[in-house]
Coordinates of C-alpha atoms and ligand atoms in Angstrom, one line a residue:
M1 CA 36.7 23.6 35.5
Y2 CA 35.0 24.3 32.1
V3 CA 34.0 21.6 29.7
N4 CA 33.6 22.4 26.0
I5 CA 30.1 21.2 25.1
S6 CA 28.0 22.1 22.1
E7 CA 24.5 23.7 22.2
E8 CA 23.1 20.5 20.6
E9 CA 24.6 18.3 23.3
I10 CA 23.2 20.6 26.0
Q11 CA 19.8 20.4 24.3
K12 CA 20.0 16.5 24.4
I13 CA 21.0 16.5 28.0
V14 CA 18.2 18.8 29.0
Q15 CA 15.7 16.7 27.1
N16 CA 16.9 13.5 28.7
V17 CA 16.7 15.0 32.2
V18 CA 13.2 16.2 31.5
Q19 CA 12.2 12.9 30.1
N20 CA 13.6 11.0 33.0
V21 CA 11.8 13.3 35.5
V22 CA 8.4 13.3 33.9
G23 CA 8.7 9.9 32.1
D24 CA 7.2 11.5 29.0
K25 CA 9.1 10.8 25.8
S26 CA 7.1 13.5 24.0
V27 CA 8.5 16.4 26.0
T28 CA 10.2 18.7 23.7
T29 CA 12.3 21.8 23.4
N30 CA 11.5 24.3 20.7
Q31 CA 14.5 23.2 18.6
S32 CA 14.2 20.6 15.9
P33 CA 16.4 17.5 16.5
K34 CA 19.2 17.1 13.9
G35 CA 18.8 14.2 11.4
D36 CA 20.3 13.4 8.1
W37 CA 17.7 14.9 5.6
G38 CA 14.9 13.4 7.6
V39 CA 16.5 10.2 8.8
F40 CA 16.9 9.9 12.6
D41 CA 18.4 7.4 15.0
D42 CA 15.5 7.7 17.5
M43 CA 11.8 7.5 16.7
N44 CA 11.1 10.3 19.3
D45 CA 13.4 12.6 17.4
A46 CA 11.9 11.7 14.1
I47 CA 8.4 12.6 15.4
E48 CA 9.6 15.8 17.1
A49 CA 11.3 16.9 13.9
A50 CA 8.1 16.3 11.9
S51 CA 6.1 18.1 14.5
Q52 CA 8.4 21.1 14.3
A53 CA 8.2 21.0 10.6
F54 CA 4.4 21.0 10.7
L55 CA 4.5 24.4 12.5
K56 CA 6.4 25.8 9.5
Y57 CA 4.4 23.9 6.9
E58 CA 1.2 25.5 8.2
E59 CA 2.5 28.9 7.0
F60 CA 2.5 27.7 3.4
D61 CA -0.6 27.9 1.2
I62 CA -2.1 25.2 -1.0
Q63 CA -0.2 26.3 -4.1
D64 CA 3.0 25.8 -2.2
R65 CA 1.9 22.4 -1.2
K66 CA 1.3 21.6 -4.8
R67 CA 4.8 22.7 -5.6
F68 CA 6.3 20.4 -2.9
V69 CA 4.1 17.5 -4.0
D70 CA 5.2 18.0 -7.6
A71 CA 8.8 17.8 -6.3
V72 CA 8.0 14.4 -4.7
R73 CA 6.5 13.3 -8.1
R74 CA 9.8 14.3 -9.7
V75 CA 11.7 12.2 -7.1
A76 CA 9.6 9.2 -8.2
M77 CA 10.4 9.8 -11.9
D78 CA 14.1 10.7 -11.5
F79 CA 14.9 7.7 -9.3
K80 CA 12.5 5.1 -10.6
E81 CA 15.2 2.8 -11.9
E82 CA 17.5 3.2 -8.9
F83 CA 14.7 2.7 -6.4
S84 CA 13.3 -0.3 -8.3
R85 CA 16.7 -2.0 -8.5
M86 CA 17.3 -1.4 -4.8
A87 CA 13.9 -2.8 -3.9
V88 CA 14.6 -6.0 -5.7
E89 CA 18.1 -6.2 -4.2
Q90 CA 17.0 -5.5 -0.6
T91 CA 13.7 -7.4 -0.5
G92 CA 14.4 -10.2 -3.1
M93 CA 10.9 -9.7 -4.4
G94 CA 9.4 -8.8 -7.7
R95 CA 10.7 -7.6 -11.1
V96 CA 12.6 -4.4 -11.7
E97 CA 10.7 -3.4 -14.9
H98 CA 7.3 -3.7 -13.1
K99 CA 8.5 -1.7 -10.1
I100 CA 9.5 1.1 -12.5
T101 CA 5.9 1.1 -13.8
K102 CA 4.7 1.4 -10.2
H103 CA 6.9 4.5 -9.8
I104 CA 5.5 6.1 -13.0
N105 CA 2.0 5.4 -11.8
V106 CA 2.7 7.1 -8.5
A107 CA 4.4 10.1 -10.2
K108 CA 1.6 10.6 -12.8
Y109 CA -1.6 9.4 -11.2
A110 CA -1.4 9.6 -7.4
S111 CA -4.0 12.2 -6.4
G112 CA -3.0 15.6 -5.0
V113 CA -4.3 18.9 -3.8
E114 CA -7.1 18.9 -6.4
F115 CA -8.9 16.4 -4.2
L116 CA -9.3 19.1 -1.5
Q117 CA -11.8 21.6 -2.9
P118 CA -13.7 23.4 -0.1
S119 CA -17.5 23.6 -0.4
A120 CA -19.7 26.5 0.6
H121 CA -23.4 26.6 1.7
S122 CA -25.3 29.8 2.0
G123 CA -28.9 30.4 3.1
K124 CA -31.1 32.6 5.2
F125 CA -29.0 31.8 8.3
G126 CA -25.7 33.0 6.7
L127 CA -22.7 31.3 5.1
A128 CA -20.9 28.1 6.0
I129 CA -17.7 26.8 4.4
D130 CA -16.4 23.2 4.8
E131 CA -12.7 22.9 4.4
F132 CA -10.2 20.1 4.7
S133 CA -7.6 20.7 7.4
P134 CA -4.5 18.7 8.3
W135 CA -4.2 16.4 11.2
G136 CA -0.6 17.3 12.0
V137 CA 2.0 14.5 12.1
I138 CA 0.8 11.2 10.5
G139 CA 2.6 8.0 11.6
N140 CA 3.1 5.6 8.7
I141 CA 4.0 1.9 8.4
S142 CA 5.1 0.9 4.9
P143 CA 5.2 -2.7 3.5
S144 CA 8.1 -4.7 2.1
T145 CA 6.1 -5.5 -1.0
H146 CA 6.2 -1.9 -2.5
P147 CA 8.5 -0.1 -0.3
S148 CA 9.2 3.0 -2.3
P149 CA 5.9 3.4 -4.3
T150 CA 3.7 3.1 -1.2
M151 CA 6.0 5.5 0.6
L152 CA 6.0 8.1 -2.2
E153 CA 2.3 7.8 -2.8
N154 CA 1.5 8.3 0.9
I155 CA 3.8 11.3 1.0
I156 CA 2.0 12.8 -1.9
S157 CA -1.5 12.3 -0.4
Q158 CA -0.5 13.3 3.1
L159 CA 1.6 16.4 2.2
S160 CA -1.3 17.4 -0.1
G161 CA -3.5 17.4 3.0
G162 CA -1.0 19.8 4.7
N163 CA 0.4 17.1 7.1
T164 CA 3.9 16.2 8.0
I165 CA 4.9 12.6 8.1
V166 CA 6.9 10.1 10.0
F167 CA 7.6 6.5 8.8
N168 CA 8.6 3.3 10.5
P169 CA 9.5 1.5 7.3
H170 CA 9.7 -2.2 6.8
P171 CA 13.1 -3.4 8.1
V172 CA 14.0 -5.3 5.0
A173 CA 13.8 -2.1 2.9
K174 CA 15.1 0.4 5.5
R175 CA 18.0 1.6 3.4
L176 CA 15.9 2.2 0.3
N177 CA 13.2 3.9 2.4
A178 CA 15.7 6.2 4.1
L179 CA 17.0 7.2 0.7
V180 CA 13.5 7.9 -0.6
I181 CA 12.9 10.2 2.4
Q182 CA 16.2 12.0 2.0
R183 CA 15.6 12.6 -1.7
C184 CA 12.1 14.0 -1.0
N185 CA 13.4 16.4 1.6
Q186 CA 16.2 17.5 -0.6
Y187 CA 13.8 18.2 -3.5
I188 CA 11.3 20.0 -1.3
V189 CA 13.9 22.2 0.3
K190 CA 15.2 23.1 -3.1
E191 CA 11.6 24.3 -3.9
G192 CA 11.8 26.5 -0.8
G193 CA 10.0 24.2 1.6
P194 CA 10.8 23.5 5.2
E195 CA 13.2 20.7 6.3
N196 CA 11.9 17.4 7.7
L197 CA 8.4 17.4 6.2
V198 CA 9.0 13.7 6.0
T199 CA 11.1 11.7 8.6
C200 CA 11.9 8.2 9.5
V201 CA 13.9 6.1 11.9
A202 CA 17.1 4.6 10.4
E203 CA 16.7 1.2 12.2
P204 CA 12.9 0.5 12.3
T205 CA 11.9 -2.2 14.9
L206 CA 8.6 -3.4 16.4
E207 CA 9.5 -1.2 19.4
S208 CA 9.9 1.9 17.3
A209 CA 6.6 1.2 15.6
Q210 CA 4.9 1.0 19.1
V211 CA 6.5 4.4 20.0
M212 CA 5.1 5.9 16.8
F213 CA 1.6 4.4 17.4
G214 CA 1.4 5.6 21.0
H215 CA 3.1 9.0 20.7
P216 CA 0.8 11.9 21.5
K217 CA 2.2 13.9 18.6
T218 CA 1.1 11.4 15.9
K219 CA -2.5 12.4 15.3
L220 CA -3.4 9.8 12.7
L221 CA -1.9 6.4 11.7
S222 CA -1.6 5.2 8.2
V223 CA -0.6 1.5 8.2
T224 CA 0.0 -0.8 5.3
G225 CA 0.8 -4.4 5.8
G226 CA -0.4 -7.9 6.8
P227 CA -2.9 -8.8 9.6
G228 CA -0.3 -8.6 12.4
V229 CA 0.6 -4.9 12.0
V230 CA -3.0 -3.8 11.3
E231 CA -4.1 -5.5 14.5
A232 CA -1.2 -4.1 16.5
A233 CA -2.0 -0.5 15.3
M234 CA -5.7 -0.8 15.8
K235 CA -5.1 -1.5 19.5
F236 CA -4.3 2.2 19.9
S237 CA -7.2 4.5 20.3
K238 CA -6.3 6.8 17.5
P239 CA -7.8 7.5 14.1
I240 CA -6.3 5.1 11.5
V241 CA -6.2 4.4 7.8
A242 CA -5.4 0.7 7.7
A243 CA -4.5 -1.1 4.5
G244 CA -4.6 -4.7 5.3
P245 CA -4.3 -8.1 3.4
G246 CA -6.5 -9.3 0.6
N247 CA -6.9 -12.7 -1.1
P248 CA -8.7 -11.7 -4.4
P249 CA -10.7 -14.4 -6.1
V250 CA -11.5 -14.3 -9.8
L251 CA -14.5 -16.2 -11.1
V252 CA -14.8 -17.2 -14.8
D253 CA -18.2 -18.4 -15.9
E254 CA -19.3 -20.3 -19.0
T255 CA -20.4 -17.1 -20.8
A256 CA -17.0 -15.4 -20.4
D257 CA -14.7 -14.5 -23.2
L258 CA -12.0 -17.0 -22.3
Q259 CA -9.3 -15.5 -24.5
L260 CA -9.8 -12.2 -22.8
A261 CA -9.9 -13.8 -19.4
V262 CA -6.6 -15.7 -19.7
K263 CA -4.8 -12.7 -21.1
E264 CA -6.1 -10.3 -18.5
I265 CA -5.6 -12.6 -15.6
T266 CA -2.0 -13.5 -16.7
E267 CA -1.0 -9.9 -17.1
S268 CA -2.5 -8.8 -13.8
A269 CA -1.6 -11.8 -11.6
S270 CA 1.9 -12.0 -12.8
F271 CA 2.7 -8.3 -12.4
D272 CA 5.6 -7.9 -10.1
N273 CA 5.3 -11.6 -9.3
N274 CA 1.9 -11.3 -7.7
I275 CA 3.0 -9.2 -4.7
L276 CA 0.2 -6.7 -5.1
C277 CA -2.6 -7.2 -2.5
I278 CA -5.0 -6.4 -5.3
A279 CA -3.8 -9.1 -7.7
E280 CA -5.7 -12.3 -8.4
K281 CA -4.7 -15.0 -5.9
E282 CA -7.0 -17.9 -7.0
I283 CA -9.1 -18.7 -10.0
F284 CA -12.5 -20.4 -10.0
V285 CA -13.7 -21.7 -13.3
V286 CA -17.1 -23.2 -14.2
D287 CA -16.9 -26.9 -15.0
S288 CA -18.2 -26.7 -18.6
V289 CA -15.4 -24.4 -19.7
F290 CA -12.7 -25.5 -17.2
N291 CA -10.6 -27.7 -19.6
E292 CA -10.6 -25.0 -22.3
F293 CA -9.6 -22.4 -19.8
M294 CA -6.6 -24.5 -18.6
R295 CA -5.6 -25.1 -22.2
L296 CA -5.7 -21.4 -23.0
F297 CA -4.0 -20.4 -19.8
E298 CA -1.1 -22.6 -20.7
K299 CA -1.1 -21.3 -24.3
Q300 CA -0.8 -17.8 -22.8
G301 CA 2.7 -18.8 -21.6
N302 CA 2.0 -20.0 -18.1
K303 CA 3.5 -23.4 -16.9
K304 CA 1.0 -26.0 -15.9
L305 CA 1.8 -28.2 -12.9
V306 CA 0.4 -31.7 -12.9
G307 CA -0.1 -34.6 -10.6
S308 CA 1.0 -33.8 -7.1
Q309 CA 3.2 -30.8 -8.1
M310 CA 0.9 -28.2 -6.7
D311 CA 1.0 -30.1 -3.3
Q312 CA 4.8 -30.5 -3.4
L313 CA 5.3 -26.8 -4.0
A314 CA 2.8 -25.9 -1.3
Q315 CA 4.8 -28.0 1.1
K316 CA 7.9 -26.0 0.4
A317 CA 6.4 -22.5 0.0
L318 CA 3.4 -22.4 2.4
E319 CA 3.5 -22.5 6.2
K320 CA 0.8 -22.9 8.7
N321 CA 0.2 -20.6 11.7
G322 CA -2.6 -22.3 13.8
K323 CA -5.4 -22.5 11.3
H324 CA -4.0 -20.1 8.7
Y325 CA -1.8 -20.8 5.8
F326 CA 0.7 -18.1 4.7
I327 CA 3.6 -17.9 2.3
S328 CA 7.1 -18.4 3.6
R329 CA 9.2 -15.1 3.4
K330 CA 11.7 -16.7 1.1
H331 CA 9.1 -17.6 -1.5
V332 CA 7.3 -14.2 -1.6
G333 CA 7.5 -12.4 -5.0
K334 CA 9.6 -15.0 -6.8
N335 CA 9.8 -15.6 -10.5
A336 CA 8.0 -18.7 -11.8
N337 CA 11.4 -20.2 -12.9
V338 CA 12.7 -19.8 -9.3
L339 CA 9.7 -21.6 -7.8
A340 CA 10.0 -24.3 -10.5
R341 CA 13.5 -25.1 -9.3
D342 CA 12.0 -26.3 -6.1
L343 CA 10.3 -29.0 -8.2
G344 CA 13.5 -29.8 -10.0
M345 CA 12.2 -28.1 -13.2
T346 CA 14.1 -25.7 -15.5
I347 CA 11.9 -23.2 -17.3
S348 CA 12.5 -19.8 -18.9
E349 CA 12.5 -16.7 -16.6
D350 CA 10.0 -15.2 -18.9
V351 CA 7.2 -17.6 -17.8
P352 CA 4.7 -15.4 -16.1
M353 CA 3.2 -18.0 -13.7
L354 CA 3.0 -21.6 -12.6
F355 CA -0.6 -22.8 -12.3
G356 CA -2.4 -26.1 -11.5
E357 CA -5.8 -27.5 -10.5
T358 CA -6.5 -27.8 -6.8
D359 CA -9.5 -28.4 -4.7
R360 CA -11.4 -25.4 -3.2
D361 CA -9.9 -25.7 0.3
H362 CA -6.3 -26.2 -0.8
P363 CA -3.6 -24.2 1.0
W364 CA -2.8 -22.4 -2.3
V365 CA -6.4 -21.1 -2.3
V366 CA -6.5 -20.2 1.4
A367 CA -3.2 -18.5 1.6
E368 CA -2.5 -14.9 0.3
Q369 CA 0.4 -16.4 -1.7
M370 CA 2.0 -13.3 -3.3
T371 CA 4.2 -15.3 -5.6
S372 CA 4.2 -16.7 -9.2
C373 CA 2.0 -19.7 -8.6
I374 CA -1.8 -19.6 -8.9
P375 CA -4.4 -22.4 -8.2
V376 CA -7.3 -23.0 -10.5
V377 CA -10.4 -24.6 -9.0
R378 CA -13.3 -26.3 -10.9
V379 CA -16.7 -25.1 -9.7
K380 CA -20.1 -26.5 -10.7
N381 CA -21.7 -23.3 -11.8
F382 CA -21.9 -19.5 -11.1
E383 CA -23.6 -20.0 -7.8
D384 CA -21.0 -22.5 -6.6
G385 CA -18.2 -20.2 -7.8
L386 CA -19.8 -17.3 -5.9
E387 CA -19.8 -19.4 -2.7
C388 CA -16.2 -20.4 -3.2
S389 CA -15.1 -16.8 -3.9
L390 CA -16.8 -15.5 -0.8
K391 CA -15.0 -18.2 1.3
A392 CA -11.6 -17.6 -0.3
E393 CA -11.8 -13.8 0.2
H394 CA -12.0 -14.4 4.0
G395 CA -14.3 -11.4 4.5
F396 CA -11.5 -9.0 4.0
E397 CA -13.8 -7.1 1.5
H398 CA -10.6 -6.0 -0.4
T399 CA -10.7 -7.1 -4.1
A400 CA -12.5 -9.6 -6.4
S401 CA -13.1 -9.9 -10.1
I402 CA -15.4 -11.8 -12.5
F403 CA -15.4 -12.7 -16.2
T404 CA -18.9 -13.0 -17.5
Q405 CA -21.1 -11.7 -20.2
D406 CA -24.1 -11.8 -17.8
L407 CA -24.4 -8.4 -16.1
T408 CA -27.0 -9.7 -13.7
R409 CA -24.4 -12.2 -12.4
A410 CA -21.8 -9.5 -12.3
T411 CA -24.1 -7.4 -10.2
I412 CA -24.9 -10.3 -7.8
F413 CA -21.2 -11.0 -7.5
S414 CA -20.4 -7.4 -6.6
K415 CA -23.2 -7.1 -4.1
K416 CA -22.3 -10.4 -2.3
L417 CA -18.5 -9.9 -2.3
K418 CA -18.8 -6.2 -1.1
T419 CA -15.1 -5.6 -1.9
D420 CA -13.5 -2.2 -2.1
V421 CA -12.4 -3.0 -5.6
L422 CA -14.5 -5.1 -8.0
V423 CA -13.4 -5.6 -11.6
I424 CA -15.6 -7.0 -14.3
N425 CA -14.0 -8.5 -17.4
G426 CA -10.6 -7.2 -16.7
G427 CA -7.5 -8.0 -14.6
S428 CA -8.0 -6.9 -11.0
L429 CA -5.0 -4.5 -11.3
R430 CA -7.1 -2.3 -13.5
G431 CA -9.1 -1.5 -10.4
N432 CA -6.1 0.4 -9.0
G433 CA -6.4 3.2 -11.6
G434 CA -3.1 4.4 -13.0
M435 CA -2.0 3.6 -16.5
T436 CA -4.3 0.6 -17.0
G437 CA -7.4 1.7 -15.2
E438 CA -9.7 4.6 -14.5
G439 CA -10.0 6.7 -11.4
S440 CA -7.3 8.0 -9.0
F441 CA -4.3 5.7 -8.4
S442 CA -3.2 4.4 -5.0
H443 CA -1.4 1.3 -3.7
T444 CA -3.1 1.9 -0.3
I445 CA -6.4 0.2 -0.2
A446 CA -7.8 0.6 3.3
S447 CA -10.4 -2.2 3.7
P448 CA -10.3 -2.7 7.5
T449 CA -11.1 1.0 8.1
G450 CA -13.3 1.6 5.1
Q451 CA -11.5 4.3 3.1
G452 CA -11.0 1.9 0.1
I453 CA -8.5 3.2 -2.5
T454 CA -7.1 6.2 -0.6
N455 CA -6.7 9.8 -1.7
P456 CA -5.7 13.0 0.1
R457 CA -9.2 13.3 1.6
D458 CA -8.5 10.3 3.7
F459 CA -5.7 12.2 5.5
V460 CA -7.5 15.4 6.5
R461 CA -10.1 16.5 9.0
R462 CA -13.3 18.2 7.7
R463 CA -13.9 21.4 9.4
R464 CA -16.6 24.1 9.0
I465 CA -16.7 27.8 9.6
M466 CA -20.2 29.4 9.8
T467 CA -20.9 33.1 9.7
A468 CA -24.4 33.6 11.2
H469 CA -26.8 36.2 9.8
A470 CA -24.2 37.7 7.4
L471 CA -22.2 37.3 4.2
R472 CA -25.0 35.8 2.1
F473 CA -24.6 38.3 -0.7
V474 CA -27.1 37.2 -3.3
Ligands
LIG1 P1 4.1 -7.2 7.1 O1 2.8 -7.2 7.9 O2 5.1 -8.3 7.2 O3 4.9 -5.8 7.4 C1 4.3 -4.6 7.3 C2 5.0 -3.7 8.3 O4 4.5 -3.9 9.6 C3 6.5 -3.8 8.4 O5 7.0 -2.5 8.5 C4 6.7 -4.6 9.7 O6 7.9 -4.4 10.3 C5 5.6 -4.1 10.5 N1 5.0 -4.9 11.5 C6 4.6 -6.2 11.4 N2 4.1 -6.7 12.6 C7 4.1 -5.6 13.4 C8 3.7 -5.4 14.8 N3 3.1 -6.4 15.5 N4 3.8 -4.2 15.3 C9 4.4 -3.2 14.6 N5 4.8 -3.3 13.3 C10 4.7 -4.5 12.8 O7 3.7 -7.0 5.6 P2 4.6 -7.0 4.3 O8 5.0 -8.4 4.0 O9 5.5 -6.0 4.3 O10 3.4 -6.6 3.2 C11 2.6 -7.6 2.7 C12 1.2 -7.5 3.3 O11 0.7 -6.2 3.2 C13 0.2 -8.4 2.6 O12 -0.6 -8.9 3.5 C14 -0.5 -7.4 1.6 O13 -1.8 -7.8 1.3 C15 -0.5 -6.2 2.5 N6 -0.6 -5.0 1.7 C16 -1.8 -4.4 1.6 C17 -2.0 -3.2 0.9 C18 -3.3 -2.6 0.8 O14 -3.4 -1.6 0.1 N7 -4.4 -3.1 1.4 C19 -0.9 -2.7 0.1 C20 0.3 -3.4 0.2 C21 0.4 -4.5 1.0

């Protein structure tokens, strides 16, 4: 008796049999699994497809890569409104207009192939050339806080480096992230590129993340998220670019331009409702200018909480896990007027932030709150503020900022804090580059693994070729 069975089904059956026999999920055939423009039901298939795509991608040169990367930049621009609206709908975090800005930053300022210039060394022993070479398939985790910008920017960096990419996206943004991947593949294929340069799993889970971390075909991991996921990924003995949490303090001393400080801090800390890891999370102000700072911060449009209101809101919005405070999911990235409702207050949705005085060990100071409420702490002097900033930053060495006219203090502050991003007399967001800062732009700030603000060089291997006793031609 004959049964009608497609070649694809035979392929799957053979693969399953082989996997059952050898117990190795990475066993493959030479045919790429079929997905929907890069979206797969199974993480093993997503990795296999990206691995097959890598073999094809290797055949293209760096100018082709630039063309495909430019196609991804166009995806960011063409779909910025749609992606931003979807992000707010699916995650319930942030503000659409700010998310649009993030997409423009990625499209225009994320660094590309220009970061990968080779270098040559010639001398009496011959000629050596150092080049940047791809890893192969890079396994990525993207956060809920900037689902599409982080994804697009990592795609730009990693494709620039000649890699192919698999994602285990954050479950709350899985539909948006799948769409981003489909659009990127469609645009790349239209430019003559191979299919499946970027893949993901349709239903990301902790288990599919573990498969991705441990799979022999993911050669490098790129993980953005909170402490849990960074710790989980670092357990695998694999090279990793890990962008973990921050809790950026800002110190305002008595020499600071207070008008500038309140304007810059308000714009930066309220951007996308404070969900950026780089945004100010607590403000330390020297006692002699504290009252004036509070007055100006309110005048800037922020709503001051008084009496026990900061405590009351902390009880609703912050939770404790052992010794650590963290923000409850349903309070992350909320508008100030939404948080104010928890206190029975009605305020305009244009209010950038709630703020109030707390002590230095208050849960609002300790937690990475990522929402529109910021604590302000009175410190005795610069030295006291420095100590408080060090403690509040928790040794993440991520981001910090200072407002002062005293450059010696600014230097001491930056030396002690040792953060990847240190901003002087500006909102900490300016440290990200893009349209309000200098330097290359990235939302991926890899503090635990030391790459800092990432660029394509963080996603390549450095290799050397040396011709001995020849080719020095001068
Ligand atoms: P999150 O840690 O809740 O989730 C991040 C991702 O990790 C998600 O895809 C989630 O499903 C996955 N995950 C969580 N625990 C896991 C585990 N044990 N094993 C496998 N996967 C796991 O973070 P989030 O709420 O999406 O993002 C906010 C956090 O990310 C904040 O702490 C923020 O500071 C940080 N962040 C850092 C940067 C940076 O550049 N350093 C950028 C963006 C966000």
